[in-house]
């Protein structure tokens, strides 16, 4: 192999590479060999074990007799004495500094890398090497220096040091030789990987999460103990922050099986490099997740974060991926059951709205740059660049799998698969509690009777998402709706000429499956039909169930409603009650009066539109009505059908699709329809917010900026009324009323109205001066004195909107004959408005220094404004 004096240079690369690969392989699959010193006696146990008698028919091993006696020796316990001095990884000491002199000292294990456990404990740092654990921590009783002669009663102000560790607390005792120290003993009897062991020590405040008295525990088992810990000064935030944890525990336990451990603990710490670190029975969470009773946005985010932390105890800690390529499944299961709990907590509308938004994010990303969520040939952990995408797409894939299993099979989808899955992990049937994609799909086939192989090849082992184009026409001779379907695969097209990328990314050229469409026919009845998609292009003939007749304007429902509305406007109470019964729930009473319609500039259908609508044979058509595809769907139908879908379909996904479609067809009718959507409180508040943002498309010169007028008119509800009822809203000073955020739906609608107003632009890319003055007035006259809720995030929204409005969205002019930078000419009015904006933002930044907002979010928003101004060279 060469003499020792031989230089290790690049010419020996193959040899060194072979040695390195051999060492890595032995590290993964080999054994740890320890040479025993001669002083260590080997004691033979009192019995010897006889091996089995080998059959003569079997192939004998060399020099192996029929019966072999193997001596057994007593186990040898290895004690490794080590110490950590100034660890650079795996463990974090948080101490006071010059910048933070009042920071409370504490320490915790940190998730700086997946295999950081080796940095604080000698171990086999592997996710699949499990063992039981016993811990003994010796810590100072108090962090403050204590006078030995001081009485115990004088230590009332001192905060005792606590240790929180994975496992269950066995005992907390005083140190036998030092009264200033305390010993904490923890035991983890469940086999756990070292990568799922964590602990924290410091003067934490303890909050016991009370049991759920209304939980229906059929088995009669006691509810697991749950504790929350935080640093001094945050004690009053703990009950509010952790209010939903017990409800999450009850939901997961009842739906997916018993909690796999004895207790659950949450510790809030400073300077955590990530938002959260999940370990067995313990989650270490950033202090940024804490909030009080006055929080709105932070409360929603924290409930989601803590619910996911608890769900990871079932999938992620107790159940592990069998290989790194199965990470998508374990992560997806935790996120999927978290979504189901959020549906219970926030409602089905919020759940479906989030699904739709997540699907749109996947469609934007999965166009050729992202790999499949499962790559069996990959033997290392998912890359940090693709892990967020994997966590985004995985629960959506499980959702559409649940929909298809429930429709095609005899089961209820994943609601029957998941309890069996978690039960097998609890009972020990699942080997090493390691779950593979193949085993999961096999369980799905066993429970539902549906073969998911084609589904897996497309959505799990393949990359990309389909793009559909649909069009529909009514054939009166055949009494059928002819639907034309065309499918494209953007990811496959992006790699069509790159064989290497196709081999690595495995883009799917064509997606097969069934899609449910729903036709709302003339009598108002929805009829569902299933399209079997097997080719990229096809025409379907869908039978029409209702006898052909004219709809909409000549229906008895419409005439009855018109008569009731007229009578109600005349003051007839019975007619008003009847109109409420006739209305579908998305009506607007004030717009029944002609004067109000003029004040709001409500547009009506023309006679030509009326004739077209009268000749329509169906109300509207919905594609993928059951949300079974992660796909971009482009469907062409007249705008009045989208209006009907928005006003009469109760599904928030249908309403959202209608808003997106109407935003692409800016007309006066569309602007009025979207305005009505914002006004009607029966709509889900997320839909109302999206309608407000869609009004920006109608704020164009072609419509005399009708969309901006409607946005101002909508926001006027939160301001003092103008003295003149006929005041021009484009020159009005909007002085807001004192904030009142008790109605969360109205609060989010109000924020989105501000965002929408700030996005209005002229053709040259500049924002109208009335918009910029409006945003300055909102900052100048904001009053939150009587509001029980914090307005920090609301102020951030206004500051960000004001910064956005000052920046032109027109691309800069560049060319060989032009300077390298061409600045947009600013008028004296632009400079004055920019100065006023800077003054108001600086005022809020100074106020935030004296009375800090939540996590100093106002200061952060103000700094982002300065960065934006610097980027666009607009600092005055």
Short mmCIF file of N, CA, C and O in Angstrom, two decimals, residues 401-418 420 443-450:
data_model
loop_
_atom_site.label_atom_id
_atom_site.label_comp_id
_atom_site.label_asym_id
_atom_site.label_seq_id
_atom_site.Cartn_x
_atom_site.Cartn_y
_atom_site.Cartn_z
N UNK A 401 -55.74 10.87 -2.31
CA UNK A 401 -55.79 9.42 -2.14
C UNK A 401 -56.99 9.03 -1.29
O UNK A 401 -57.70 8.06 -1.59
N UNK A 402 -57.25 9.80 -0.24
CA UNK A 402 -58.42 9.54 0.60
C UNK A 402 -59.71 9.68 -0.19
O UNK A 402 -60.62 8.85 -0.07
N UNK A 403 -59.79 10.70 -1.04
CA UNK A 403 -61.00 10.89 -1.85
C UNK A 403 -61.20 9.74 -2.83
O UNK A 403 -62.32 9.25 -3.00
N UNK A 404 -60.13 9.26 -3.43
CA UNK A 404 -60.27 8.20 -4.43
C UNK A 404 -60.54 6.85 -3.77
O UNK A 404 -61.30 6.04 -4.31
N UNK A 405 -59.93 6.60 -2.60
CA UNK A 405 -60.23 5.34 -1.90
C UNK A 405 -61.68 5.33 -1.44
O UNK A 405 -62.36 4.29 -1.51
N UNK A 406 -62.16 6.45 -0.96
CA UNK A 406 -63.53 6.51 -0.49
C UNK A 406 -64.55 6.35 -1.60
O UNK A 406 -65.64 5.83 -1.38
N UNK A 407 -64.20 6.77 -2.82
CA UNK A 407 -65.15 6.66 -3.93
C UNK A 407 -65.08 5.31 -4.60
O UNK A 407 -66.11 4.73 -4.96
N UNK A 408 -63.86 4.81 -4.79
CA UNK A 408 -63.70 3.59 -5.57
C UNK A 408 -63.89 2.34 -4.73
O UNK A 408 -64.35 1.32 -5.21
N UNK A 409 -63.50 2.40 -3.47
CA UNK A 409 -63.52 1.20 -2.64
C UNK A 409 -64.77 1.10 -1.79
O UNK A 409 -65.72 1.87 -1.92
N UNK A 410 -64.72 0.16 -0.89
CA UNK A 410 -65.85 -0.06 0.03
C UNK A 410 -65.61 0.58 1.38
O UNK A 410 -66.43 0.44 2.28
N UNK A 411 -64.46 1.25 1.55
CA UNK A 411 -64.12 1.82 2.85
C UNK A 411 -64.48 3.30 2.89
O UNK A 411 -65.03 3.86 1.94
N UNK A 412 -64.11 3.93 4.00
CA UNK A 412 -64.31 5.35 4.17
C UNK A 412 -63.01 6.11 3.91
O UNK A 412 -62.77 7.16 4.50
N UNK A 413 -62.17 5.58 3.07
CA UNK A 413 -60.92 6.25 2.76
C UNK A 413 -59.88 6.02 3.84
O UNK A 413 -59.83 4.97 4.48
N UNK A 414 -59.05 7.03 4.05
CA UNK A 414 -57.97 6.90 5.03
C UNK A 414 -58.47 6.89 6.47
O UNK A 414 -57.70 6.58 7.37
N UNK A 415 -59.73 7.23 6.69
CA UNK A 415 -60.26 7.20 8.06
C UNK A 415 -60.28 5.78 8.62
O UNK A 415 -60.35 5.60 9.85
N UNK A 416 -60.22 4.77 7.77
CA UNK A 416 -60.10 3.39 8.24
C UNK A 416 -58.67 2.87 8.16
O UNK A 416 -58.31 1.94 8.87
N UNK A 417 -57.88 3.47 7.30
CA UNK A 417 -56.50 3.01 7.13
C UNK A 417 -55.62 3.50 8.28
O UNK A 417 -54.85 2.73 8.87
N UNK A 418 -55.75 4.78 8.64
CA UNK A 418 -54.84 5.35 9.63
C UNK A 418 -54.97 4.73 11.01
O UNK A 418 -53.94 4.47 11.66
N UNK A 420 -55.68 1.67 11.77
CA UNK A 420 -54.98 0.38 11.68
C UNK A 420 -53.48 0.58 11.63
O UNK A 420 -52.70 -0.20 12.20
N UNK A 443 -51.40 -1.68 2.70
CA UNK A 443 -52.46 -1.58 3.70
C UNK A 443 -53.69 -0.89 3.11
O UNK A 443 -54.83 -1.29 3.39
N UNK A 444 -53.47 0.13 2.29
CA UNK A 444 -54.60 0.82 1.64
C UNK A 444 -55.37 -0.15 0.74
O UNK A 444 -56.62 -0.14 0.73
N UNK A 445 -54.64 -0.98 -0.02
CA UNK A 445 -55.31 -1.95 -0.89
C UNK A 445 -56.06 -3.00 -0.07
O UNK A 445 -57.17 -3.40 -0.44
N UNK A 446 -55.48 -3.40 1.05
CA UNK A 446 -56.11 -4.42 1.89
C UNK A 446 -57.40 -3.91 2.52
O UNK A 446 -58.41 -4.62 2.58
N UNK A 447 -57.39 -2.68 2.96
CA UNK A 447 -58.55 -2.12 3.67
C UNK A 447 -59.65 -1.72 2.69
O UNK A 447 -60.84 -1.96 2.94
N UNK A 448 -59.27 -1.09 1.57
CA UNK A 448 -60.29 -0.54 0.67
C UNK A 448 -60.62 -1.43 -0.51
O UNK A 448 -61.67 -1.26 -1.14
N UNK A 449 -59.74 -2.36 -0.85
CA UNK A 449 -59.98 -3.20 -2.02
C UNK A 449 -59.62 -2.53 -3.32
O UNK A 449 -59.93 -3.05 -4.39
N UNK A 450 -58.96 -1.37 -3.27
CA UNK A 450 -58.58 -0.63 -4.47
C UNK A 450 -57.08 -0.76 -4.67
O UNK A 450 -56.30 -0.62 -3.71
#
